[in-house]
mmCIF file of C-alpha atoms in Angstrom:
data_model
loop_
_atom_site.group_PDB
_atom_site.id
_atom_site.type_symbol
_atom_site.label_atom_id
_atom_site.label_comp_id
_atom_site.label_asym_id
_atom_site.label_seq_id
_atom_site.Cartn_x
_atom_site.Cartn_y
_atom_site.Cartn_z
ATOM 1 C CA MET A 1 13.454 -4.086 -13.119
ATOM 2 C CA ASN A 2 15.383 -7.352 -13.229
ATOM 3 C CA ARG A 3 13.548 -9.490 -10.685
ATOM 4 C CA GLY A 4 16.008 -12.325 -11.061
ATOM 5 C CA ARG A 5 19.006 -10.151 -10.276
ATOM 6 C CA GLY A 6 21.419 -11.618 -7.778
ATOM 7 C CA MET A 7 19.703 -14.970 -7.355
ATOM 8 C CA LYS A 8 19.666 -18.370 -8.915
ATOM 9 C CA MET A 9 16.101 -18.568 -10.219
ATOM 10 C CA SER A 10 14.319 -21.868 -9.877
ATOM 11 C CA GLU A 11 10.664 -22.239 -10.786
ATOM 12 C CA TYR A 12 8.030 -24.922 -11.090
ATOM 13 C CA VAL A 13 4.236 -25.115 -11.201
ATOM 14 C CA LYS A 14 2.200 -27.468 -9.028
ATOM 15 C CA GLU A 15 -1.047 -27.918 -7.144
ATOM 16 C CA ILE A 16 -0.410 -27.415 -3.439
ATOM 17 C CA GLU A 17 -2.538 -27.901 -0.347
ATOM 18 C CA LEU A 18 -3.880 -24.554 0.807
ATOM 19 C CA LYS A 19 -3.235 -25.471 4.448
ATOM 20 C CA LYS A 20 0.487 -25.613 3.646
ATOM 21 C CA VAL A 21 0.513 -22.002 2.403
ATOM 22 C CA GLN A 22 1.005 -19.105 4.808
ATOM 23 C CA PRO A 23 0.235 -15.417 4.130
ATOM 24 C CA ASN A 24 2.886 -12.994 2.985
ATOM 25 C CA ARG A 25 4.456 -11.387 6.070
ATOM 26 C CA LEU A 26 5.995 -8.637 3.898
ATOM 27 C CA ASN A 27 2.844 -7.641 2.024
ATOM 28 C CA PRO A 28 2.314 -3.845 2.094
ATOM 29 C CA ARG A 29 -1.456 -4.168 1.982
ATOM 30 C CA ILE A 30 -3.027 -3.476 5.368
ATOM 31 C CA GLU A 31 -6.722 -3.764 4.592
ATOM 32 C CA PHE A 32 -8.689 -5.998 2.220
ATOM 33 C CA ARG A 33 -12.178 -4.805 1.341
ATOM 34 C CA LYS A 34 -14.704 -7.414 2.471
ATOM 35 C CA GLU A 35 -17.001 -6.801 -0.496
ATOM 36 C CA ALA A 36 -14.211 -7.425 -3.000
ATOM 37 C CA LEU A 37 -13.073 -10.559 -1.155
ATOM 38 C CA ASP A 38 -16.651 -11.874 -1.049
ATOM 39 C CA GLU A 39 -17.054 -11.333 -4.802
ATOM 40 C CA LEU A 40 -13.752 -13.075 -5.569
ATOM 41 C CA ALA A 41 -14.581 -15.965 -3.213
ATOM 42 C CA ASP A 42 -17.941 -16.449 -4.969
ATOM 43 C CA SER A 43 -16.194 -16.506 -8.346
ATOM 44 C CA ILE A 44 -13.617 -19.025 -7.120
ATOM 45 C CA SER A 45 -16.406 -21.214 -5.722
ATOM 46 C CA GLU A 46 -18.030 -21.257 -9.171
ATOM 47 C CA VAL A 47 -15.060 -21.692 -11.519
ATOM 48 C CA GLY A 48 -12.028 -22.316 -9.309
ATOM 49 C CA LEU A 49 -8.834 -20.273 -9.002
ATOM 50 C CA LEU A 50 -7.952 -19.392 -12.598
ATOM 51 C CA GLN A 51 -4.752 -17.432 -11.921
ATOM 52 C CA PRO A 52 -2.069 -19.294 -9.948
ATOM 53 C CA LEU A 53 -0.557 -17.892 -6.793
ATOM 54 C CA ILE A 54 3.152 -17.131 -6.814
ATOM 55 C CA VAL A 55 4.737 -18.618 -3.692
ATOM 56 C CA ARG A 56 8.192 -19.288 -2.299
ATOM 57 C CA PRO A 57 9.402 -22.178 -0.152
ATOM 58 C CA ALA A 58 9.036 -21.547 3.591
ATOM 59 C CA ASP A 59 9.217 -23.513 6.826
ATOM 60 C CA LYS A 60 6.836 -26.487 6.596
ATOM 61 C CA GLY A 61 5.373 -25.327 3.309
ATOM 62 C CA PHE A 62 5.129 -22.162 1.258
ATOM 63 C CA GLU A 63 4.627 -18.393 1.650
ATOM 64 C CA VAL A 64 2.532 -16.224 -0.682
ATOM 65 C CA VAL A 65 4.606 -13.805 -2.748
ATOM 66 C CA VAL A 66 1.976 -12.531 -5.208
ATOM 67 C CA GLY A 67 -1.744 -13.197 -4.915
ATOM 68 C CA GLU A 68 -2.552 -12.485 -1.264
ATOM 69 C CA ARG A 69 -6.147 -11.527 -2.094
ATOM 70 C CA ARG A 70 -6.625 -14.704 -4.172
ATOM 71 C CA TYR A 71 -5.111 -16.708 -1.308
ATOM 72 C CA ARG A 72 -7.578 -15.274 1.229
ATOM 73 C CA ALA A 73 -10.530 -15.676 -1.116
ATOM 74 C CA SER A 74 -9.540 -19.303 -1.804
ATOM 75 C CA HIS A 75 -9.650 -19.960 1.938
ATOM 76 C CA GLN A 76 -13.041 -18.283 2.092
ATOM 77 C CA ALA A 77 -14.270 -20.396 -0.828
ATOM 78 C CA GLY A 78 -13.189 -23.582 0.974
ATOM 79 C CA LEU A 79 -10.601 -24.780 -1.553
ATOM 80 C CA GLU A 80 -8.308 -27.557 -0.409
ATOM 81 C CA LYS A 81 -5.726 -27.191 -3.184
ATOM 82 C CA VAL A 82 -4.655 -24.257 -5.375
ATOM 83 C CA PRO A 83 -2.432 -23.932 -8.470
ATOM 84 C CA ALA A 84 0.828 -22.187 -7.666
ATOM 85 C CA ILE A 85 4.067 -21.110 -9.287
ATOM 86 C CA VAL A 86 6.895 -21.836 -6.865
ATOM 87 C CA ARG A 87 9.928 -19.546 -7.107
ATOM 88 C CA SER A 88 12.898 -18.732 -4.905
ATOM 89 C CA TYR A 89 12.831 -15.107 -3.719
ATOM 90 C CA SER A 90 14.805 -13.263 -1.056
ATOM 91 C CA ASP A 91 13.052 -10.883 1.367
ATOM 92 C CA ASP A 92 14.074 -7.741 -0.491
ATOM 93 C CA GLN A 93 12.922 -9.203 -3.791
ATOM 94 C CA VAL A 94 9.549 -10.116 -2.255
ATOM 95 C CA MET A 95 9.081 -6.622 -0.859
ATOM 96 C CA GLU A 96 10.157 -4.990 -4.107
ATOM 97 C CA LEU A 97 7.921 -7.282 -6.153
ATOM 98 C CA ASN A 98 4.922 -6.612 -3.894
ATOM 99 C CA LEU A 99 5.434 -2.861 -4.069
ATOM 100 C CA VAL A 100 5.669 -2.884 -7.858
ATOM 101 C CA GLU A 101 2.728 -5.291 -8.076
ATOM 102 C CA ASN A 102 0.560 -3.058 -5.888
ATOM 103 C CA ILE A 103 1.510 0.387 -7.210
ATOM 104 C CA HIS A 104 -1.541 0.576 -9.472
ATOM 105 C CA ARG A 105 -4.003 -1.181 -7.182
ATOM 106 C CA GLU A 106 -7.004 0.964 -6.368
ATOM 107 C CA ASP A 107 -7.336 -0.265 -2.802
ATOM 108 C CA LEU A 108 -3.755 0.391 -1.712
ATOM 109 C CA SER A 109 -3.157 3.870 -0.314
ATOM 110 C CA ALA A 110 -0.025 5.976 -0.657
ATOM 111 C CA VAL A 111 0.471 5.552 3.097
ATOM 112 C CA GLU A 112 0.725 1.770 2.710
ATOM 113 C CA LYS A 113 3.117 2.197 -0.200
ATOM 114 C CA GLY A 114 5.177 4.653 1.853
ATOM 115 C CA LYS A 115 5.424 2.182 4.725
ATOM 116 C CA THR A 116 6.793 -0.420 2.350
ATOM 117 C CA CYS A 117 9.409 2.071 1.109
ATOM 118 C CA VAL A 118 10.435 2.715 4.726
ATOM 119 C CA LYS A 119 10.806 -1.044 5.278
ATOM 120 C CA LEU A 120 12.972 -1.369 2.180
ATOM 121 C CA MET A 121 15.276 1.419 3.366
ATOM 122 C CA GLU A 122 15.464 0.126 6.948
ATOM 123 C CA MET A 123 15.926 -3.560 6.170
ATOM 124 C CA PHE A 124 18.133 -3.283 3.086
ATOM 125 C CA PRO A 125 20.055 0.013 3.417
ATOM 126 C CA GLU A 126 22.807 -1.005 0.987
ATOM 127 C CA LYS A 127 20.344 -1.577 -1.854
ATOM 128 C CA TYR A 128 17.907 1.194 -0.855
ATOM 129 C CA PRO A 129 20.002 3.932 0.817
ATOM 130 C CA ASN A 130 17.613 6.773 -0.112
ATOM 131 C CA GLU A 131 14.392 7.656 -1.906
ATOM 132 C CA GLU A 132 16.219 8.029 -5.242
ATOM 133 C CA ALA A 133 17.403 4.414 -5.044
ATOM 134 C CA VAL A 134 13.883 3.209 -4.195
ATOM 135 C CA ALA A 135 12.462 5.222 -7.102
ATOM 136 C CA LYS A 136 15.007 3.756 -9.518
ATOM 137 C CA HIS A 137 14.273 0.176 -8.490
ATOM 138 C CA VAL A 138 10.471 0.473 -8.689
ATOM 139 C CA GLY A 139 10.377 2.672 -11.785
ATOM 140 C CA LEU A 140 8.826 5.818 -10.295
ATOM 141 C CA SER A 141 9.939 9.413 -9.861
ATOM 142 C CA PRO A 142 11.880 10.369 -6.709
ATOM 143 C CA LEU A 143 9.217 13.032 -6.025
ATOM 144 C CA THR A 144 6.476 10.376 -5.812
ATOM 145 C CA ILE A 145 8.516 8.308 -3.365
ATOM 146 C CA LYS A 146 9.318 11.461 -1.380
ATOM 147 C CA ASP A 147 5.609 12.275 -1.063
ATOM 148 C CA TRP A 148 4.777 8.742 0.068
ATOM 149 C CA LEU A 149 7.519 8.883 2.697
ATOM 150 C CA LYS A 150 6.340 12.318 3.810
ATOM 151 C CA LEU A 151 2.900 10.926 4.610
ATOM 152 C CA VAL A 152 4.459 8.190 6.751
ATOM 153 C CA THR A 153 7.179 10.161 8.520
ATOM 154 C CA ALA A 154 5.614 13.621 8.890
ATOM 155 C CA MET A 155 1.986 12.887 9.781
ATOM 156 C CA PRO A 156 0.309 11.303 12.827
ATOM 157 C CA ARG A 157 -1.288 7.894 12.327
ATOM 158 C CA ARG A 158 -4.796 9.266 12.775
ATOM 159 C CA VAL A 159 -4.289 11.426 9.691
ATOM 160 C CA GLN A 160 -2.591 8.581 7.801
ATOM 161 C CA ARG A 161 -5.690 6.438 8.303
ATOM 162 C CA MET A 162 -7.777 9.196 6.710
ATOM 163 C CA VAL A 163 -5.872 9.167 3.412
ATOM 164 C CA ALA A 164 -7.993 7.687 0.621
ATOM 165 C CA PRO A 165 -6.529 5.306 -1.968
ATOM 166 C CA GLU A 166 -5.963 6.823 -5.399
ATOM 167 C CA THR A 167 -8.651 5.349 -7.638
ATOM 168 C CA VAL A 168 -9.404 5.711 -11.330
ATOM 169 C CA SER A 169 -12.820 7.144 -10.477
ATOM 170 C CA ARG A 170 -11.236 9.662 -8.083
ATOM 171 C CA LYS A 171 -14.126 8.963 -5.714
ATOM 172 C CA VAL A 172 -13.170 9.736 -2.113
ATOM 173 C CA PRO A 173 -14.930 7.573 0.517
ATOM 174 C CA GLU A 174 -16.738 9.261 3.372
ATOM 175 C CA GLY A 175 -14.401 10.140 6.220
ATOM 176 C CA LYS A 176 -11.333 10.259 3.955
ATOM 177 C CA ILE A 177 -9.204 13.002 2.414
ATOM 178 C CA GLU A 178 -7.658 12.969 -1.042
ATOM 179 C CA TYR A 179 -4.046 11.908 -1.464
ATOM 180 C CA THR A 180 -3.108 15.271 -2.980
ATOM 181 C CA THR A 181 -4.665 17.124 -0.048
ATOM 182 C CA ALA A 182 -2.857 14.853 2.421
ATOM 183 C CA VAL A 183 0.463 15.571 0.703
ATOM 184 C CA ARG A 184 -0.248 19.316 0.883
ATOM 185 C CA ILE A 185 -0.942 19.006 4.630
ATOM 186 C CA ALA A 186 2.275 17.033 5.190
ATOM 187 C CA ARG A 187 4.341 19.542 3.201
ATOM 188 C CA LYS A 188 2.854 22.777 4.546
ATOM 189 C CA ILE A 189 1.865 22.091 8.172
ATOM 190 C CA LYS A 190 4.476 20.796 10.606
ATOM 191 C CA GLU A 191 2.495 20.564 13.860
ATOM 192 C CA PRO A 192 0.756 17.150 14.166
ATOM 193 C CA ARG A 193 -2.249 18.448 16.127
ATOM 194 C CA LYS A 194 -2.915 21.118 13.531
ATOM 195 C CA GLN A 195 -2.554 18.549 10.742
ATOM 196 C CA LEU A 196 -5.246 16.459 12.410
ATOM 197 C CA LYS A 197 -7.483 19.464 13.030
ATOM 198 C CA VAL A 198 -7.246 20.557 9.387
ATOM 199 C CA ALA A 199 -7.945 17.034 8.089
ATOM 200 C CA GLU A 200 -10.911 16.539 10.403
ATOM 201 C CA THR A 201 -12.355 19.948 9.499
ATOM 202 C CA LEU A 202 -12.081 19.272 5.760
ATOM 203 C CA VAL A 203 -13.802 15.895 6.196
ATOM 204 C CA ARG A 204 -16.563 17.287 8.408
ATOM 205 C CA LYS A 205 -17.341 20.107 5.977
ATOM 206 C CA GLY A 206 -17.007 17.916 2.884
ATOM 207 C CA ILE A 207 -14.373 20.168 1.312
ATOM 208 C CA ARG A 208 -12.244 18.491 -1.365
ATOM 209 C CA GLY A 209 -10.131 19.129 -4.431
ATOM 210 C CA ALA A 210 -8.464 22.447 -5.216
ATOM 211 C CA LYS A 211 -10.498 24.256 -2.560
ATOM 212 C CA ALA A 212 -9.235 21.902 0.158
ATOM 213 C CA ARG A 213 -5.617 22.340 -0.947
ATOM 214 C CA SER A 214 -6.067 26.114 -1.042
ATOM 215 C CA ILE A 215 -7.359 26.086 2.530
ATOM 216 C CA VAL A 216 -4.360 24.023 3.676
ATOM 217 C CA SER A 217 -1.994 26.553 2.112
ATOM 218 C CA GLU A 218 -3.859 29.423 3.760
ATOM 219 C CA VAL A 219 -3.705 27.721 7.174
ATOM 220 C CA ALA A 220 0.052 27.343 6.753
ATOM 221 C CA ARG A 221 0.442 30.941 5.588
ATOM 222 C CA ARG A 222 -1.631 32.428 8.401
ATOM 223 C CA PRO A 223 -1.127 30.161 11.439
ATOM 224 C CA GLU A 224 -2.565 32.786 13.798
ATOM 225 C CA ARG A 225 -6.047 32.522 12.273
ATOM 226 C CA PRO A 226 -8.473 29.819 13.532
ATOM 227 C CA ILE A 227 -8.925 26.983 11.051
ATOM 228 C CA GLU A 228 -12.716 27.242 11.169
ATOM 229 C CA GLU A 229 -12.498 30.922 10.243
ATOM 230 C CA ILE A 230 -10.308 30.184 7.226
#
């Protein structure tokens, strides 16, 4: 992806006062794990912020473009100044950059990524008219983008909040359902209340993996049967 496309790139590195930096209003990340922030803040307290933030000029200061977690941890560590790379980015470039930057993060769920795709398509329809255009710009398959959007547009928020991030360890936190199971629910079951019932039942019974996906398919195939019975 050409991140400098369509803009006159200007860049410089400087130490800036942390109080003059504001968080990224376009960041797709919704939640930041406290434990991870605490660990990073402790590290920053010991050795400082080793990797600069990337920021852009904003009213009365700067706005974080890349490095939101480092920004928050620096606040927590009590830093007064931080190293930063200052670049000029437009809103769509910030959103695109954040999405690409976060695609492989373990603590960002497919729901959060899907919400960012929706924002791209709503705010910049000429550049992102459909899921194929989004996929092309972020370097992913249209099917992946379609699944992310499905979770956002075809599932109630209560189920969305139950979707676990995709991690390398594949460990699913308590009270969450796997991404692949969530996609199967969104594809196969249209009724929101039944989606929620299925998700809650799978969580309560601790059913995961292929067995969970098989149950979802069976619920869709035989809607007359009670979920508990299946």
